[in-house]
């Protein structure tokens, strides 16, 4: 028997024998998918009195089943248009949706099993108890009290299997609530396509098609209108208590591809006698194995069980987004709404057949064998404003194959949508992403094409590029309206934040220009990277908004938070020192290092002034860990020779702000597609991406005694801590003393040991 046949045989045996996950798992047992699903309520957590009915942000994560960067995230919905759709405080489940980001969008194709006759299109939700909930990477279960049904779900990349255990006699039905999603639903349908099959679609921020089969016969699929809602109801055969499995294949291209994804990912074929759909337990075991292999890329020793649980839960959360939007055959819908059928030559086609045919698990772990110029996977955009800071560099280290394909996808969208690289909120932090990926050794993508788009973002005003770029080019900063008494949620330019971030994006683009040999643009962009200085007010020591005549905004309160006036989702305190590419330039803005130290001390000690804003939570003084703008500030202590003060802040954040709230299930703020989680991962191992466009890391004191890190490119390296203090006394790499606080990515990938003595 050849190796491939042996592998297929072993896989077929494995997925059908339903092995004990307790025996197979090790690191996945540390992951708690419920972390980040709760809300912050108490004044001691919020630092203000909660008066409004609006919930504060406590993570906005979801507990459901998903694979790393998969198309499908199958998770319960307890509230529409509420973050990830699941709030731990809720006691009612509305359905189980199949896409999720944790960002007030998606939640495609909600499905709800019901039994008996006591439901209507307007009322089919069910109470549930957390005592019956269970969640692990790739698996979720709960009991629906109203119907006495146990629900279990698990996923592949593009498919989901639901297992329903009906405990009572009566009709069995599935309610497809396709009129609901977190986005506006434009149209939908559902229909029976066979004795045990049904199909349909839901068009809501992407048209998600589905093809499904059931091990129970299907009597009918009918539209049932109510007073407020219309649903599709799948009538299943049988009235006796039974276990029913419903398997879904999904596609954002068409129904045919949804069926194709179903057959590629949920079927095994050993030979003509041994083939069929994988079992629920087999797919669950595959999902656990995939997560175990990814989590094991970083293995830690020492630390408490709580710290290990937080660490691996955060690593898990960091690897969920961005997500697939292409099918097993390579098809995807591009930025113009056109279906792209990828072809890559004989070698790429044969690779595709091997990778996404019979042997899905093998394929999942060997996608990096795909050839540049052949077929690549199509992904959603990253949440650039949030996760360029740390999460994308973590993905670059652990998943260069996904990184490469995400960049390809961004290039594809940019070239077909005005010639600008996709942006998100402020700046074009794709520049940081592309620079960081290239400099960390990911070279199998067309840097020249990415650079053309990024250079246009930086130099050509236009729709799709940087907002207010014309002002920025003309004067080196963006003006804000001079007004008074601005309510938090009023939309303005967020001109200070944009100016600061454009300057950093100019620096990142300059690094790419250097790689391209474009000296003229490198010099031009490096000069513009100093533009952060134009919005610095020496009289206050803060970055401050300027009006069109160049004078500073008159009504200035550094404590007051804004959604988009001067600052994005923050205040002046949380925009301090933002020039990660030029800390020495920041120091030069102040009279002395001591003045900077005093400013930092004030930030972390002067109390929050009680402003009630649901997306600003998790305060140390006026530092807000619950939103991203200030996440690099603690490290500024390094540059005033007070590293131990930085570590005191980092230890406090890791010790108190990642399992907050009544049940210790809330984060300090929204996870934002993994950024909050990646912050913890990096600092827990003693590294941080202070300037993510650069392939280097500022060294901190790790939580763990020893860390073994296996990057996908390069050799495994170790990080070792000796001592129990906060002050770093020496850093060595490969036995040689490190000069300064930063360690190069290339040195780590040589397999050298980083020793932090504290």
XYZ file of C-alpha atoms in Angstrom:
758
model
C 0.000 0.000 0.000
C 1.444 3.401 -0.942
C 1.718 6.249 1.565
C -1.274 8.139 0.217
C -3.542 5.082 0.310
C -2.341 4.300 3.832
C -3.062 7.858 4.953
C -6.551 7.759 3.472
C -7.231 4.439 5.140
C -6.066 5.689 8.505
C -8.156 8.831 8.121
C -11.260 6.852 7.197
C -10.811 4.602 10.211
C -10.175 7.549 12.489
C -13.224 9.593 11.496
C -15.615 6.643 11.810
C -14.500 5.168 15.140
C -15.449 8.223 17.262
C -12.334 8.315 19.450
C -12.357 9.795 22.925
C -11.383 13.437 22.638
C -10.101 13.387 26.204
C -7.472 10.904 25.092
C -6.548 12.819 21.949
C -6.502 16.360 23.316
C -3.975 18.214 25.364
C -3.813 21.946 24.680
C -7.377 22.267 23.404
C -8.601 21.464 26.900
C -7.256 24.834 28.030
C -9.426 26.750 25.563
C -12.614 28.290 26.935
C -14.738 29.550 24.007
C -17.085 31.270 26.477
C -14.370 33.751 27.450
C -15.316 37.134 26.016
C -19.043 36.402 25.706
C -20.111 38.230 28.891
C -20.871 41.880 29.592
C -19.302 44.184 32.165
C -21.856 45.522 34.645
C -20.174 46.442 37.941
C -18.790 49.893 38.661
C -15.475 48.426 39.830
C -14.997 46.919 36.373
C -16.364 49.848 34.375
C -14.955 52.745 36.419
C -18.271 54.500 35.930
C -21.875 54.033 37.036
C -23.952 52.248 34.430
C -27.122 54.257 33.843
C -27.971 53.542 30.220
C -29.643 50.348 29.046
C -26.990 49.819 26.383
C -24.679 46.922 27.210
C -21.008 47.637 27.566
C -18.504 45.733 25.474
C -16.999 42.742 27.233
C -15.375 40.884 24.344
C -18.216 40.281 21.859
C -16.939 36.793 21.077
C -18.967 33.679 20.281
C -18.850 30.184 21.826
C -19.723 28.189 18.708
C -17.774 25.770 16.541
C -15.220 26.938 13.967
C -11.887 26.026 12.413
C -8.946 28.411 11.958
C -9.868 30.970 9.283
C -12.762 28.789 8.131
C -15.756 29.948 6.126
C -18.199 28.568 8.691
C -18.675 29.561 12.323
C -21.695 27.754 13.779
C -22.829 29.444 16.968
C -26.004 30.123 18.957
C -27.794 33.450 18.604
C -29.378 35.035 21.677
C -29.822 38.578 20.330
C -29.812 40.044 16.836
C -27.520 42.999 16.123
C -25.560 42.462 19.311
C -21.868 41.907 18.645
C -21.374 38.242 17.923
C -25.077 37.572 18.460
C -24.469 35.777 21.763
C -24.555 37.422 25.179
C -23.826 35.186 28.142
C -26.416 36.974 30.301
C -29.237 36.010 27.944
C -31.371 32.968 28.656
C -32.996 32.328 25.281
C -31.608 30.919 22.034
C -33.111 32.195 18.775
C -31.245 29.849 16.428
C -27.823 28.653 15.308
C -26.147 30.825 12.661
C -23.233 29.865 10.400
C -20.999 32.948 10.036
C -19.526 35.127 12.755
C -16.865 37.727 13.338
C -17.897 39.253 16.641
C -18.512 42.640 15.054
C -22.258 43.310 14.620
C -22.440 41.740 11.191
C -22.888 38.343 9.476
C -24.851 35.540 11.262
C -25.919 33.870 8.024
C -28.457 31.026 7.742
C -29.946 30.723 11.253
C -31.388 27.263 11.937
C -33.503 26.148 14.917
C -34.723 22.609 15.638
C -38.204 22.402 17.152
C -40.509 19.605 18.211
C -44.199 19.325 18.949
C -46.760 21.800 17.723
C -46.271 24.780 20.044
C -44.343 27.213 17.895
C -45.047 29.933 15.358
C -42.911 31.915 12.872
C -42.951 34.760 15.400
C -42.102 32.652 18.431
C -39.869 29.590 18.244
C -36.999 30.533 20.553
C -36.147 28.358 23.525
C -34.889 28.979 27.041
C -31.646 27.252 27.959
C -29.344 26.848 30.937
C -25.605 27.345 30.989
C -25.478 24.128 33.007
C -26.210 22.235 29.787
C -23.754 24.198 27.617
C -20.384 22.824 26.553
C -17.903 24.379 24.149
C -14.500 23.325 22.841
C -12.547 24.281 19.719
C -14.681 22.981 16.869
C -17.613 21.860 19.035
C -20.628 23.298 20.879
C -23.625 21.717 22.635
C -26.674 22.935 24.569
C -30.106 21.681 25.667
C -33.193 23.520 24.405
C -35.582 23.452 27.348
C -38.705 24.369 25.407
C -38.409 21.397 23.063
C -36.343 18.971 25.174
C -33.738 18.737 22.414
C -29.986 18.359 22.818
C -28.187 20.327 20.100
C -24.568 19.661 19.099
C -22.679 21.323 16.255
C -19.260 20.868 14.687
C -17.613 22.230 11.543
C -15.123 21.782 8.750
C -13.784 24.731 6.760
C -16.928 25.160 4.654
C -19.458 22.809 6.250
C -21.300 22.175 9.493
C -22.961 19.153 11.031
C -25.801 19.527 13.517
C -26.794 16.634 15.761
C -30.185 16.886 17.447
C -31.318 14.427 20.101
C -35.110 14.633 20.366
C -36.204 13.275 23.756
C -39.973 13.638 23.326
C -42.531 12.231 20.933
C -43.953 14.566 18.331
C -43.242 16.165 14.953
C -39.634 17.094 14.238
C -38.918 20.282 12.338
C -36.149 22.668 11.419
C -36.992 26.354 11.310
C -34.841 28.257 8.802
C -35.129 31.865 9.953
C -33.628 33.253 6.752
C -35.225 36.669 7.110
C -32.884 37.396 10.004
C -29.166 38.154 10.134
C -27.037 40.887 11.662
C -26.972 42.545 8.234
C -29.935 43.530 6.123
C -31.354 40.504 4.328
C -31.997 41.304 0.673
C -33.542 38.017 -0.392
C -33.616 34.339 0.562
C -35.175 31.011 -0.314
C -35.291 27.380 0.776
C -36.593 24.315 -1.071
C -36.613 20.531 -0.945
C -34.226 18.981 -3.472
C -34.446 15.253 -2.638
C -35.814 12.641 -0.278
C -33.313 13.666 2.386
C -32.046 16.963 0.913
C -32.877 20.645 0.938
C -31.101 23.769 -0.281
C -31.371 27.533 -0.445
C -29.566 30.809 0.106
C -29.543 33.987 2.184
C -28.255 37.255 0.742
C -26.973 39.416 3.637
C -23.436 40.875 3.338
C -22.642 38.119 0.909
C -25.014 35.629 -0.633
C -24.518 32.402 1.324
C -25.818 29.304 -0.426
C -26.408 26.035 1.385
C -26.978 22.406 0.531
C -28.082 20.099 3.355
C -28.873 16.453 3.974
C -30.569 14.706 6.864
C -30.432 11.134 8.081
C -34.172 11.465 8.608
C -36.404 11.702 5.572
C -37.758 15.104 4.602
C -41.500 15.321 4.174
C -41.673 18.905 2.981
C -40.073 22.344 3.001
C -42.686 25.074 3.181
C -42.862 28.804 3.720
C -44.805 29.677 6.881
C -45.792 33.348 7.360
C -46.460 34.906 10.736
C -47.568 38.363 11.778
C -43.995 39.720 11.894
C -41.839 37.059 10.347
C -41.812 34.419 7.617
C -39.733 31.278 7.987
C -38.997 28.136 6.005
C -39.930 24.961 7.892
C -38.309 21.611 7.092
C -40.649 18.794 8.108
C -38.735 15.651 9.113
C -40.020 12.080 9.170
C -40.816 10.334 12.421
C -42.405 11.243 15.737
C -40.497 8.932 18.112
C -37.518 10.160 20.201
C -34.479 9.937 17.989
C -31.122 11.443 17.068
C -31.094 13.368 13.802
C -28.007 14.621 11.995
C -28.264 17.463 9.489
C -25.134 18.243 7.470
C -24.693 21.550 5.620
C -22.325 22.563 2.860
C -21.951 26.298 2.216
C -20.695 28.548 -0.550
C -20.711 32.272 -1.278
C -20.649 31.466 -5.005
C -23.678 29.300 -5.840
C -25.686 26.275 -4.791
C -23.719 23.888 -6.974
C -20.530 24.819 -5.160
C -22.253 24.448 -1.787
C -22.986 20.866 -2.773
C -19.431 20.451 -4.040
C -17.974 21.715 -0.754
C -20.255 19.317 1.112
C -18.991 16.320 -0.852
C -15.338 17.368 -0.738
C -15.172 18.042 2.999
C -17.751 15.707 4.524
C -17.092 12.551 2.508
C -14.277 10.029 2.688
C -13.489 7.613 -0.141
C -11.082 4.801 0.637
C -12.225 2.657 -2.287
C -15.484 1.760 -3.999
C -16.531 -0.311 -0.970
C -15.476 2.088 1.770
C -16.934 5.521 1.302
C -19.618 7.698 2.791
C -20.280 10.769 4.840
C -18.049 11.337 7.832
C -19.722 10.932 11.196
C -20.410 13.808 13.536
C -17.875 12.459 16.028
C -15.336 11.962 13.279
C -15.615 15.575 12.108
C -15.456 16.757 15.693
C -12.261 14.746 16.167
C -10.798 16.294 13.004
C -11.590 19.781 14.292
C -9.975 19.047 17.631
C -6.879 17.690 15.876
C -6.568 20.761 13.656
C -6.755 23.073 16.654
C -4.386 20.914 18.688
C -1.764 21.083 15.957
C -2.076 24.858 15.627
C -2.054 25.552 19.372
C 0.966 23.303 19.833
C 3.040 25.723 17.728
C 3.530 27.592 21.017
C 4.113 25.375 24.045
C 4.565 26.903 27.478
C 5.985 25.633 30.758
C 5.321 27.090 34.180
C 2.593 29.566 34.981
C -0.718 28.807 36.625
C -3.579 26.808 35.129
C -5.515 30.062 34.827
C -2.683 31.677 32.863
C -2.459 28.666 30.543
C -6.199 28.765 29.975
C -6.112 32.480 29.185
C -3.090 32.003 26.938
C -4.478 29.197 24.792
C -7.944 30.738 24.684
C -6.402 33.964 23.400
C -4.277 32.051 20.883
C -7.442 30.287 19.699
C -9.295 33.589 19.312
C -6.373 35.101 17.409
C -6.620 32.472 14.676
C -10.285 32.752 13.666
C -10.380 35.844 11.398
C -10.062 36.662 8.454
C -12.100 33.854 6.935
C -12.438 31.911 3.705
C -14.748 33.010 0.933
C -13.542 30.661 -1.825
C -14.667 27.119 -2.475
C -12.875 23.787 -2.743
C -12.622 24.221 -6.506
C -11.073 27.698 -6.108
C -14.175 29.664 -7.169
C -14.990 32.948 -5.456
C -17.056 36.093 -6.014
C -14.766 39.073 -6.534
C -15.147 42.744 -5.642
C -17.160 43.371 -8.823
C -19.645 40.610 -8.006
C -18.185 38.397 -10.749
C -17.615 34.680 -10.162
C -13.937 33.906 -10.679
C -13.044 30.372 -11.758
C -9.385 29.937 -10.888
C -7.104 27.863 -13.089
C -3.452 27.349 -12.351
C -2.040 24.845 -14.788
C -1.648 21.103 -14.473
C 0.531 21.191 -11.369
C -1.783 23.513 -9.478
C -4.849 21.553 -10.580
C -3.357 18.252 -9.429
C -2.375 19.877 -6.134
C -5.925 21.123 -5.742
C -7.344 17.669 -6.351
C -5.028 16.145 -3.761
C -5.588 18.887 -1.254
C -9.312 19.447 -1.376
C -10.585 16.093 -2.515
C -10.723 12.879 -0.585
C -8.179 13.779 2.014
C -9.363 16.974 3.635
C -7.404 16.766 6.881
C -4.138 16.159 5.054
C -5.003 19.016 2.727
C -5.701 21.397 5.562
C -2.180 21.110 6.898
C -0.393 21.237 3.552
C -1.946 24.222 1.824
C 1.434 25.959 1.722
C 2.447 23.634 -1.148
C 0.309 25.659 -3.535
C 2.312 27.465 -6.201
C 2.487 31.191 -6.729
C 0.510 31.942 -9.847
C -1.754 28.929 -9.288
C -4.945 28.707 -7.310
C -5.077 30.566 -4.020
C -7.757 30.816 -1.372
C -9.861 33.956 -1.262
C -10.345 35.564 2.164
C -12.222 38.457 3.705
C -10.276 41.599 4.530
C -8.643 41.686 7.952
C -9.898 44.268 10.440
C -6.867 46.371 9.641
C -7.381 49.182 12.133
C -7.703 46.759 15.021
C -5.479 43.823 14.252
C -2.568 45.318 12.310
C -1.044 46.035 15.723
C -0.369 42.444 16.763
C -2.807 39.843 15.478
C -1.670 39.959 11.844
C 2.019 39.575 12.810
C 1.009 36.541 14.899
C -0.737 35.110 11.854
C 2.399 35.815 9.815
C 4.414 33.735 12.266
C 2.021 30.803 12.566
C 0.140 30.765 9.244
C 2.226 32.209 6.407
C 0.110 30.264 3.901
C -3.037 32.051 5.056
C -1.132 35.355 5.229
C -0.032 34.965 1.625
C -3.565 34.208 0.452
C -5.065 37.071 2.456
C -2.630 39.465 0.779
C -3.498 37.984 -2.616
C -7.184 38.550 -1.810
C -6.584 42.167 -0.802
C -4.602 42.767 -3.997
C -7.405 41.237 -6.042
C -9.993 43.483 -4.412
C -7.772 46.549 -4.749
C -7.054 46.037 -8.442
C -10.744 45.549 -9.186
C -12.033 48.364 -6.997
C -10.404 51.608 -8.045
C -6.754 50.636 -7.721
C -6.587 51.268 -3.956
C -5.610 48.688 -1.367
C -8.587 48.029 0.949
C -8.714 50.249 4.036
C -10.517 49.936 7.355
C -11.456 52.975 9.489
C -8.227 55.045 9.323
C -5.051 54.875 7.316
C -4.333 51.898 5.160
C -2.823 49.486 7.606
C -2.552 46.943 4.840
C 0.771 48.729 4.389
C 1.813 47.562 7.856
C 0.533 44.063 7.097
C 2.336 43.746 3.758
C 5.575 45.183 5.099
C 5.529 42.963 8.178
C 4.764 39.845 6.149
C 7.505 40.470 3.574
C 10.142 41.343 6.159
C 9.221 38.229 8.173
C 10.128 36.109 5.174
C 6.792 35.549 3.444
C 7.830 36.148 -0.136
C 5.447 34.084 -2.282
C 3.109 36.927 -3.206
C 3.510 39.727 -5.790
C 5.018 42.563 -3.761
C 5.122 44.803 -6.819
C 1.349 44.620 -7.266
C 0.727 45.246 -3.575
C 3.135 48.196 -3.648
C 1.387 49.848 -6.594
C -1.880 49.810 -4.678
C -0.354 51.005 -1.420
C 1.561 53.803 -3.145
C -1.674 55.003 -4.707
C -3.306 54.920 -1.271
C -0.511 57.132 0.025
C -0.282 59.606 -2.855
C -3.533 59.827 -4.855
C -6.704 61.194 -3.235
C -9.819 59.400 -4.325
C -12.733 57.253 -3.308
C -11.439 54.005 -1.892
C -8.167 55.481 -0.673
C -7.294 57.405 2.458
C -10.044 59.823 3.512
C -8.969 63.495 3.562
C -5.679 62.632 1.880
C -5.752 65.906 -0.059
C -5.473 67.851 3.212
C -2.772 65.551 4.498
C -0.709 65.944 1.323
C -1.135 69.697 1.266
C -0.270 70.524 4.865
C 0.932 67.330 6.570
C -2.096 67.065 8.852
C -5.890 66.882 8.682
C -8.046 69.707 10.001
C -10.975 69.232 12.350
C -14.019 71.425 12.781
C -13.763 73.794 15.742
C -16.955 73.234 17.701
C -18.102 72.761 21.286
C -19.918 70.224 23.444
C -19.519 67.333 21.019
C -21.667 64.300 21.924
C -19.699 61.078 21.957
C -21.262 59.391 18.953
C -21.195 62.364 16.571
C -19.215 61.622 13.404
C -16.387 63.974 12.461
C -13.017 63.342 10.792
C -11.132 61.817 13.739
C -8.438 64.069 12.323
C -5.763 63.582 14.984
C -5.957 59.800 14.865
C -5.900 59.840 11.078
C -2.874 62.128 10.970
C -0.947 59.942 13.416
C -1.831 56.733 11.628
C -1.208 58.094 8.145
C 2.296 59.015 9.309
C 2.855 55.443 10.456
C 1.401 54.048 7.230
C 3.788 56.294 5.304
C 6.633 54.698 7.232
C 5.363 51.179 6.485
C 4.964 51.998 2.785
C 8.484 53.482 2.779
C 9.812 50.130 4.021
C 8.182 48.460 1.024
C 9.558 51.153 -1.311
C 13.015 50.303 0.048
C 12.477 46.629 -0.764
C 11.363 47.625 -4.251
C 14.430 49.814 -4.799
C 12.238 52.924 -5.177
C 14.573 55.422 -3.479
C 12.660 58.568 -4.421
C 9.384 57.416 -2.900
C 11.151 55.884 0.069
C 12.673 59.257 0.915
C 9.420 61.108 0.306
C 7.445 58.743 2.539
C 10.065 58.688 5.273
C 9.871 62.472 5.398
C 6.085 62.277 5.699
C 6.444 59.708 8.504
C 7.357 62.693 10.712
C 3.951 64.298 10.177
C 2.771 63.194 13.608
C 4.655 66.238 14.913
C 2.191 68.615 13.227
C -0.609 67.749 15.666
C 1.504 67.897 18.831
C 0.683 70.725 21.208
C 3.711 71.443 23.438
C 1.635 73.598 25.765
C -0.384 70.562 26.880
C 1.911 67.663 25.979
C -0.876 66.018 23.942
C -1.655 65.437 20.307
C -4.468 67.891 19.677
C -6.820 68.753 16.854
C -6.139 71.724 14.600
C -8.650 73.765 12.633
C -8.253 74.898 9.037
C -6.295 78.057 9.907
C -3.689 75.976 11.746
C -4.664 76.925 15.289
C -5.520 74.261 17.835
C -9.068 73.296 18.780
C -10.085 75.720 21.497
C -12.360 73.528 23.628
C -9.835 70.887 24.628
C -10.337 68.390 27.427
C -7.837 65.493 27.272
C -10.126 63.392 29.477
C -13.248 63.602 27.344
C -13.796 60.606 25.022
C -14.880 60.964 21.405
C -16.110 58.523 18.821
C -14.745 60.491 15.870
C -13.945 64.045 16.946
C -10.202 64.557 16.869
C -9.719 60.976 18.104
C -11.251 57.678 17.085
C -12.971 55.903 19.979
C -10.649 57.402 22.570
C -9.399 60.591 24.156
C -6.159 62.550 24.106
C -4.630 60.380 26.827
C -5.022 57.228 24.735
C -3.352 58.804 21.711
C -0.189 59.717 23.609
C 3.167 58.951 22.001
C 1.727 57.258 18.894
C 4.665 57.043 16.528
C 5.848 53.441 16.987
C 8.415 53.932 14.231
C 10.038 56.917 15.950
C 10.098 56.770 19.769
C 13.189 58.986 19.853
C 11.309 61.570 17.820
C 8.513 61.458 20.383
C 10.993 62.049 23.203
C 12.295 65.119 21.375
C 8.832 66.708 21.602
C 9.119 66.911 25.395
C 11.550 68.858 27.573
C 13.126 65.698 28.999
C 12.777 61.977 29.580
C 11.586 62.827 33.050
C 8.740 64.879 31.585
C 7.663 61.880 29.505
C 7.844 59.633 32.556
C 5.659 62.039 34.514
C 3.152 62.077 31.653
C 3.042 58.291 31.642
C 2.649 58.162 35.402
C -0.281 60.572 35.151
C -1.930 58.474 32.440
C -1.926 55.368 34.632
C -2.854 57.073 37.897
C -5.289 59.915 37.212
C -8.754 58.377 37.427
C -11.249 58.088 34.602
C -13.706 60.941 34.921
C -16.795 58.764 34.928
C -17.788 59.137 31.269
C -20.215 56.356 30.402
C -19.255 54.955 26.995
C -19.999 51.305 26.234
C -16.995 50.760 23.964
C -14.468 52.232 26.401
C -13.913 49.910 29.355
C -11.031 48.385 31.268
C -9.225 51.394 32.733
C -5.940 51.839 34.562
C -6.205 55.516 35.394
C -7.088 57.003 32.013
C -5.422 54.222 30.025
C -8.175 52.202 28.347
C -7.273 48.616 27.522
C -10.788 47.967 26.225
C -10.103 49.722 22.910
C -7.062 49.593 20.661
C -5.665 53.144 20.262
C -3.557 53.065 23.432
C -2.256 49.507 23.304
C 1.344 50.519 22.553
C 1.581 53.233 25.221
C 2.904 51.167 28.180
C 6.117 50.377 26.289
C 7.027 54.072 26.150
C 8.457 53.584 29.639
C 11.282 51.619 27.984
C 12.514 54.733 26.219
C 12.747 56.752 29.422
C 14.754 54.000 31.155
C 11.850 52.739 33.265
C 11.209 49.311 31.763
C 10.102 47.956 35.144
C 7.211 50.455 35.192
C 6.076 49.192 31.811
C 6.168 45.638 33.130
C 4.095 46.595 36.162
C 1.399 47.867 33.803
C 1.654 44.818 31.518
C 1.396 42.453 34.485
C -1.652 44.306 35.766
C -3.366 44.104 32.379
C -2.652 40.389 31.958
C -3.604 39.714 35.562
C -6.921 41.561 35.705
C -8.317 42.489 32.282
C -8.816 39.167 30.483
C -11.316 37.380 32.735
C -13.338 40.210 34.203
C -16.936 40.492 35.355
C -19.294 38.473 37.520
C -18.426 35.095 36.049
C -14.888 35.970 34.922
C -15.971 35.609 31.290
C -15.609 39.218 30.077
C -12.634 40.850 28.382
C -11.791 44.472 29.115
C -13.367 45.379 25.782
C -14.182 44.089 22.349
C -11.819 41.421 21.036
C -11.991 42.995 17.549
C -11.307 39.896 15.452
C -8.515 38.742 17.741
C -6.504 41.916 18.443
C -7.211 41.938 22.166
C -6.357 38.243 22.326
C -3.135 38.582 20.325
C -1.978 41.355 22.685
C -2.139 38.830 25.510
C -0.439 36.058 23.515
C 2.585 38.186 22.645
C 3.065 39.702 26.089
C 2.589 36.357 27.813
C 5.589 34.956 25.894
C 7.767 38.041 26.396
C 7.534 39.700 22.983
C 5.451 42.519 21.525
C 5.077 43.995 18.047
C 5.689 47.605 19.061
C 6.170 48.551 15.402
C 4.347 45.783 13.528
C 5.634 46.903 10.113
C 9.141 45.978 11.280
C 10.264 42.374 11.694
C 11.309 42.801 15.303
C 9.801 42.589 18.777
C 10.252 44.541 21.983
C 11.219 42.126 24.766
C 9.080 41.937 27.913
C 9.021 39.620 30.930
C 7.048 36.499 29.973
C 4.437 34.911 32.212
C 5.906 31.478 31.673
C 9.286 30.030 32.618
C 9.907 28.551 29.188
C 8.213 28.874 25.810
C 8.881 26.760 22.747
C 7.729 28.541 19.589
C 7.579 26.726 16.268
C 7.117 29.315 13.510
C 5.873 27.979 10.201
C 8.974 29.409 8.513
C 12.347 28.855 10.157
C 13.513 26.811 13.126
C 11.825 26.408 16.475
C 13.144 28.794 19.092
C 12.817 28.995 22.843
C 12.239 31.863 25.239
C 13.380 31.364 28.809
C 12.837 33.514 31.860
C 15.241 33.440 34.777
C 14.097 35.310 37.858
C 10.854 36.609 39.325
C 11.235 40.394 39.165
C 9.835 42.995 36.803
C 13.089 44.684 35.931
C 14.946 43.061 33.042
C 18.626 42.854 33.952
C 19.918 41.205 30.792
C 18.718 39.749 27.493
C 20.727 37.232 25.502
C 19.985 35.654 22.149
C 21.976 32.573 21.256
C 24.253 33.308 24.193
C 25.103 36.811 22.962
C 23.968 39.853 24.906
C 21.252 41.776 23.068
C 21.865 45.474 22.483
C 18.769 47.432 23.316
C 15.245 46.152 23.850
C 14.376 44.790 20.401
C 15.099 41.310 19.035
C 15.065 40.682 15.291
C 12.632 38.170 13.867
C 15.415 36.643 11.760
C 17.505 35.888 14.865
C 14.640 34.044 16.504
C 13.965 31.994 13.362
C 17.525 30.738 13.415
C 16.476 28.595 16.349
C 18.352 30.559 18.977
C 17.320 30.729 22.607
C 16.168 34.076 23.966
C 16.959 34.342 27.691
C 15.343 37.099 29.730
C 16.919 37.577 33.143
C 14.820 39.565 35.556
